[in-house]
């Protein structure tokens, strides 16, 4: 029994729809699911966790020292430490600054000159949130993200007295213990309509302590 032309057309349309869905699924997995991973190798976890208490961010505006909350955000701290140890952050910028709110940095794409890309970069993977009971008050450092479980390399430091609306949405992993005046000065830098500083504010290096 042979199909008529209408049946063949229906089959072709159905095949095209299935193919488009499959291609879309592959793209989605590559863009999201395949990137969601634990960036921490088990054999390195104990060494990194126990070796560093915090870090000093050497910026073009001065130094900001943070102390890690290792017991509250273990994976996040280790991820930050490993990126810092590999000089991942060297040359990145504080690409987003908002007075009396926060400063954001850690995007590898901010090393370039195309401001349209600032805020879209990551280290090549995402890892899960570690929401804890720390309050979003001045001086806390937390991970920037694109939604649940999309942590990578970008982070921000709160310069507002408090930002309670961020609770439950971002992982706090450190606190500023020195250089809060530097962070506040950065947050007040002249910026464009997208909150990108007009004069680049560079993270020259992050030194673990």
Short mmCIF file of C-alpha atoms in Angstrom, two decimals:
data_model
loop_
_atom_site.label_atom_id
_atom_site.label_comp_id
_atom_site.label_asym_id
_atom_site.label_seq_id
_atom_site.Cartn_x
_atom_site.Cartn_y
_atom_site.Cartn_z
CA UNK A 1 0.00 0.00 0.00
CA UNK A 2 1.48 3.37 -1.04
CA UNK A 3 1.06 6.67 0.81
CA UNK A 4 -0.50 9.53 -1.11
CA UNK A 5 1.19 12.94 -1.46
CA UNK A 6 -0.61 14.37 1.56
CA UNK A 7 0.72 11.57 3.75
CA UNK A 8 4.23 12.14 2.42
CA UNK A 9 3.99 15.87 3.12
CA UNK A 10 2.82 15.16 6.67
CA UNK A 11 5.70 12.74 7.15
CA UNK A 12 8.22 15.30 5.89
CA UNK A 13 6.83 17.99 8.18
CA UNK A 14 6.92 15.60 11.13
CA UNK A 15 10.51 14.60 10.33
CA UNK A 16 11.60 18.24 10.12
CA UNK A 17 9.96 19.01 13.48
CA UNK A 18 11.67 16.03 15.14
CA UNK A 19 15.04 17.00 13.66
CA UNK A 20 14.66 20.61 14.81
CA UNK A 21 13.73 19.46 18.30
CA UNK A 22 16.73 17.12 18.46
CA UNK A 23 19.12 19.84 17.32
CA UNK A 24 17.63 22.26 19.83
CA UNK A 25 18.00 19.71 22.61
CA UNK A 26 21.65 19.13 21.73
CA UNK A 27 22.27 22.89 21.73
CA UNK A 28 20.56 23.28 25.10
CA UNK A 29 22.54 20.46 26.67
CA UNK A 30 25.79 21.88 25.34
CA UNK A 31 24.89 25.36 26.58
CA UNK A 32 23.65 24.41 30.03
CA UNK A 33 23.56 20.82 31.23
CA UNK A 34 26.95 19.83 29.90
CA UNK A 35 28.49 22.78 31.66
CA UNK A 36 26.98 22.00 35.05
CA UNK A 37 29.76 20.19 36.85
CA UNK A 38 31.69 20.08 40.06
CA UNK A 39 34.91 21.93 39.18
CA UNK A 40 36.63 20.58 42.28
CA UNK A 41 38.70 17.41 42.04
CA UNK A 42 38.30 15.38 45.21
CA UNK A 43 42.02 14.82 45.65
CA UNK A 44 42.64 18.58 45.74
CA UNK A 45 39.72 19.55 47.97
CA UNK A 46 41.36 19.03 51.35
CA UNK A 47 44.63 20.68 50.33
CA UNK A 48 43.03 23.83 48.95
CA UNK A 49 40.43 24.09 51.70
CA UNK A 50 43.03 23.93 54.45
CA UNK A 51 45.74 26.01 52.78
CA UNK A 52 44.14 29.41 52.34
CA UNK A 53 42.27 31.66 54.74
CA UNK A 54 41.49 34.35 52.19
CA UNK A 55 42.89 36.47 49.39
CA UNK A 56 44.03 39.96 48.49
CA UNK A 57 42.62 41.52 45.33
CA UNK A 58 45.22 43.85 43.90
CA UNK A 59 43.30 46.36 41.79
CA UNK A 60 44.16 49.52 39.91
CA UNK A 61 42.37 51.39 42.72
CA UNK A 62 44.05 49.67 45.65
CA UNK A 63 43.89 46.44 47.64
CA UNK A 64 40.81 44.60 48.89
CA UNK A 65 41.39 41.73 51.31
CA UNK A 66 38.77 39.06 51.88
CA UNK A 67 38.51 36.16 54.32
CA UNK A 68 36.90 32.96 53.07
CA UNK A 69 33.83 31.34 54.63
CA UNK A 70 35.25 27.91 54.01
CA UNK A 71 32.79 25.93 56.12
CA UNK A 72 29.73 27.63 54.63
CA UNK A 73 30.65 27.59 50.94
CA UNK A 74 33.35 24.97 50.51
CA UNK A 75 33.03 24.33 46.78
CA UNK A 76 32.74 28.04 46.02
CA UNK A 77 35.83 28.90 48.05
CA UNK A 78 37.87 26.15 46.43
CA UNK A 79 36.71 27.22 42.98
CA UNK A 80 37.70 30.83 43.65
CA UNK A 81 41.06 29.74 45.09
CA UNK A 82 41.87 27.48 42.15
CA UNK A 83 41.00 30.20 39.64
CA UNK A 84 43.08 32.72 41.57
CA UNK A 85 46.03 30.33 41.81
CA UNK A 86 45.99 29.88 38.03
CA UNK A 87 45.99 33.68 37.47
CA UNK A 88 42.52 33.43 35.92
CA UNK A 89 41.48 36.76 37.43
CA UNK A 90 44.63 38.68 36.47
CA UNK A 91 43.70 41.37 33.97
CA UNK A 92 39.95 41.08 34.41
CA UNK A 93 37.98 44.18 35.31
CA UNK A 94 35.32 45.28 37.72
CA UNK A 95 32.98 45.54 34.77
CA UNK A 96 29.81 46.54 36.64
CA UNK A 97 29.62 49.11 39.42
CA UNK A 98 26.55 50.60 41.10
CA UNK A 99 26.91 53.26 43.81
CA UNK A 100 25.68 52.21 47.24
CA UNK A 101 24.99 48.68 46.00
CA UNK A 102 27.87 46.56 44.69
CA UNK A 103 30.89 46.05 42.43
CA UNK A 104 31.08 43.02 40.12
CA UNK A 105 34.09 41.38 38.50
CA UNK A 106 35.67 38.08 37.51
CA UNK A 107 34.50 37.84 33.89
CA UNK A 108 37.31 36.59 31.60
CA UNK A 109 35.67 38.41 28.69
CA UNK A 110 36.26 41.71 30.47
CA UNK A 111 39.93 41.39 29.54
CA UNK A 112 38.89 42.44 26.05
CA UNK A 113 37.64 45.77 24.77
CA UNK A 114 34.14 44.74 23.63
CA UNK A 115 31.96 46.05 26.44
CA UNK A 116 28.92 44.32 24.97
CA UNK A 117 30.39 41.01 26.15
CA UNK A 118 31.10 42.11 29.71
CA UNK A 119 29.14 40.02 32.17
CA UNK A 120 28.60 37.08 29.81
CA UNK A 121 31.80 35.10 30.40
CA UNK A 122 32.52 32.06 32.56
CA UNK A 123 35.37 29.60 33.15
CA UNK A 124 33.81 26.94 30.91
CA UNK A 125 31.58 25.33 33.49
CA UNK A 126 28.88 26.06 36.06
CA UNK A 127 28.55 24.68 39.58
CA UNK A 128 25.76 24.49 42.12
CA UNK A 129 24.73 27.10 44.67
CA UNK A 130 25.74 26.87 48.32
CA UNK A 131 23.10 29.09 49.85
CA UNK A 132 23.85 29.72 53.51
CA UNK A 133 22.60 31.83 56.39
CA UNK A 134 25.00 34.76 55.96
CA UNK A 135 23.29 38.12 55.55
CA UNK A 136 23.78 40.37 52.55
CA UNK A 137 25.38 43.31 54.29
CA UNK A 138 28.23 45.65 53.41
CA UNK A 139 31.45 43.80 52.71
CA UNK A 140 30.18 40.34 51.80
CA UNK A 141 31.47 38.73 48.62
CA UNK A 142 29.08 36.51 46.69
CA UNK A 143 28.85 34.74 43.36
CA UNK A 144 27.14 36.44 40.45
CA UNK A 145 24.97 34.11 38.39
CA UNK A 146 22.35 33.77 35.65
CA UNK A 147 19.92 31.85 37.82
CA UNK A 148 20.04 28.81 40.12
CA UNK A 149 23.20 26.68 39.93
CA UNK A 150 25.00 28.82 37.35
CA UNK A 151 28.03 29.86 39.36
CA UNK A 152 31.28 30.22 37.45
CA UNK A 153 33.93 32.86 38.04
CA UNK A 154 32.05 36.15 38.40
CA UNK A 155 31.57 37.57 41.87
CA UNK A 156 30.43 40.79 43.51
CA UNK A 157 31.11 42.71 46.71
CA UNK A 158 28.20 44.47 48.43
CA UNK A 159 28.80 48.14 49.21
CA UNK A 160 25.27 48.92 50.43
CA UNK A 161 24.51 48.75 54.17
CA UNK A 162 22.25 45.80 53.35
CA UNK A 163 20.76 44.06 50.31
CA UNK A 164 18.25 41.55 51.73
CA UNK A 165 16.54 41.01 48.36
CA UNK A 166 19.59 38.98 47.28
CA UNK A 167 19.08 36.35 49.99
CA UNK A 168 18.53 32.86 48.65
CA UNK A 169 19.70 33.81 45.17
CA UNK A 170 23.48 34.07 45.50
CA UNK A 171 26.20 32.18 47.35
CA UNK A 172 28.11 34.25 49.91
CA UNK A 173 31.65 32.88 50.19
CA UNK A 174 33.80 35.62 51.76
CA UNK A 175 33.87 38.92 53.63
CA UNK A 176 36.01 42.02 53.18
CA UNK A 177 38.33 42.59 56.15
CA UNK A 178 40.46 45.35 54.62
CA UNK A 179 40.01 47.80 51.79
CA UNK A 180 36.29 48.44 52.05
CA UNK A 181 37.08 52.06 51.24
CA UNK A 182 38.60 50.86 47.97
CA UNK A 183 35.46 48.87 47.13
CA UNK A 184 33.26 51.88 47.87
CA UNK A 185 35.45 54.13 45.75
CA UNK A 186 35.17 51.66 42.88
CA UNK A 187 31.38 51.57 43.24
CA UNK A 188 31.28 55.35 42.84
CA UNK A 189 33.31 55.40 39.62
CA UNK A 190 31.83 57.20 36.62
CA UNK A 191 29.99 54.66 34.48
CA UNK A 192 27.99 54.29 31.29
CA UNK A 193 24.30 53.38 30.96
CA UNK A 194 25.17 49.70 31.48
CA UNK A 195 27.08 50.44 34.70
CA UNK A 196 30.45 49.77 33.06
CA UNK A 197 33.15 52.11 34.45
CA UNK A 198 34.23 54.71 31.90
CA UNK A 199 37.82 54.27 33.03
CA UNK A 200 38.69 50.56 33.35
CA UNK A 201 39.16 49.30 36.89
CA UNK A 202 41.48 46.32 36.62
CA UNK A 203 42.01 43.35 38.91
CA UNK A 204 45.75 43.12 38.46
CA UNK A 205 46.10 39.94 40.49
CA UNK A 206 44.50 37.90 43.25
CA UNK A 207 46.96 36.61 45.83
CA UNK A 208 45.87 33.80 48.14
CA UNK A 209 46.78 33.96 51.82
#
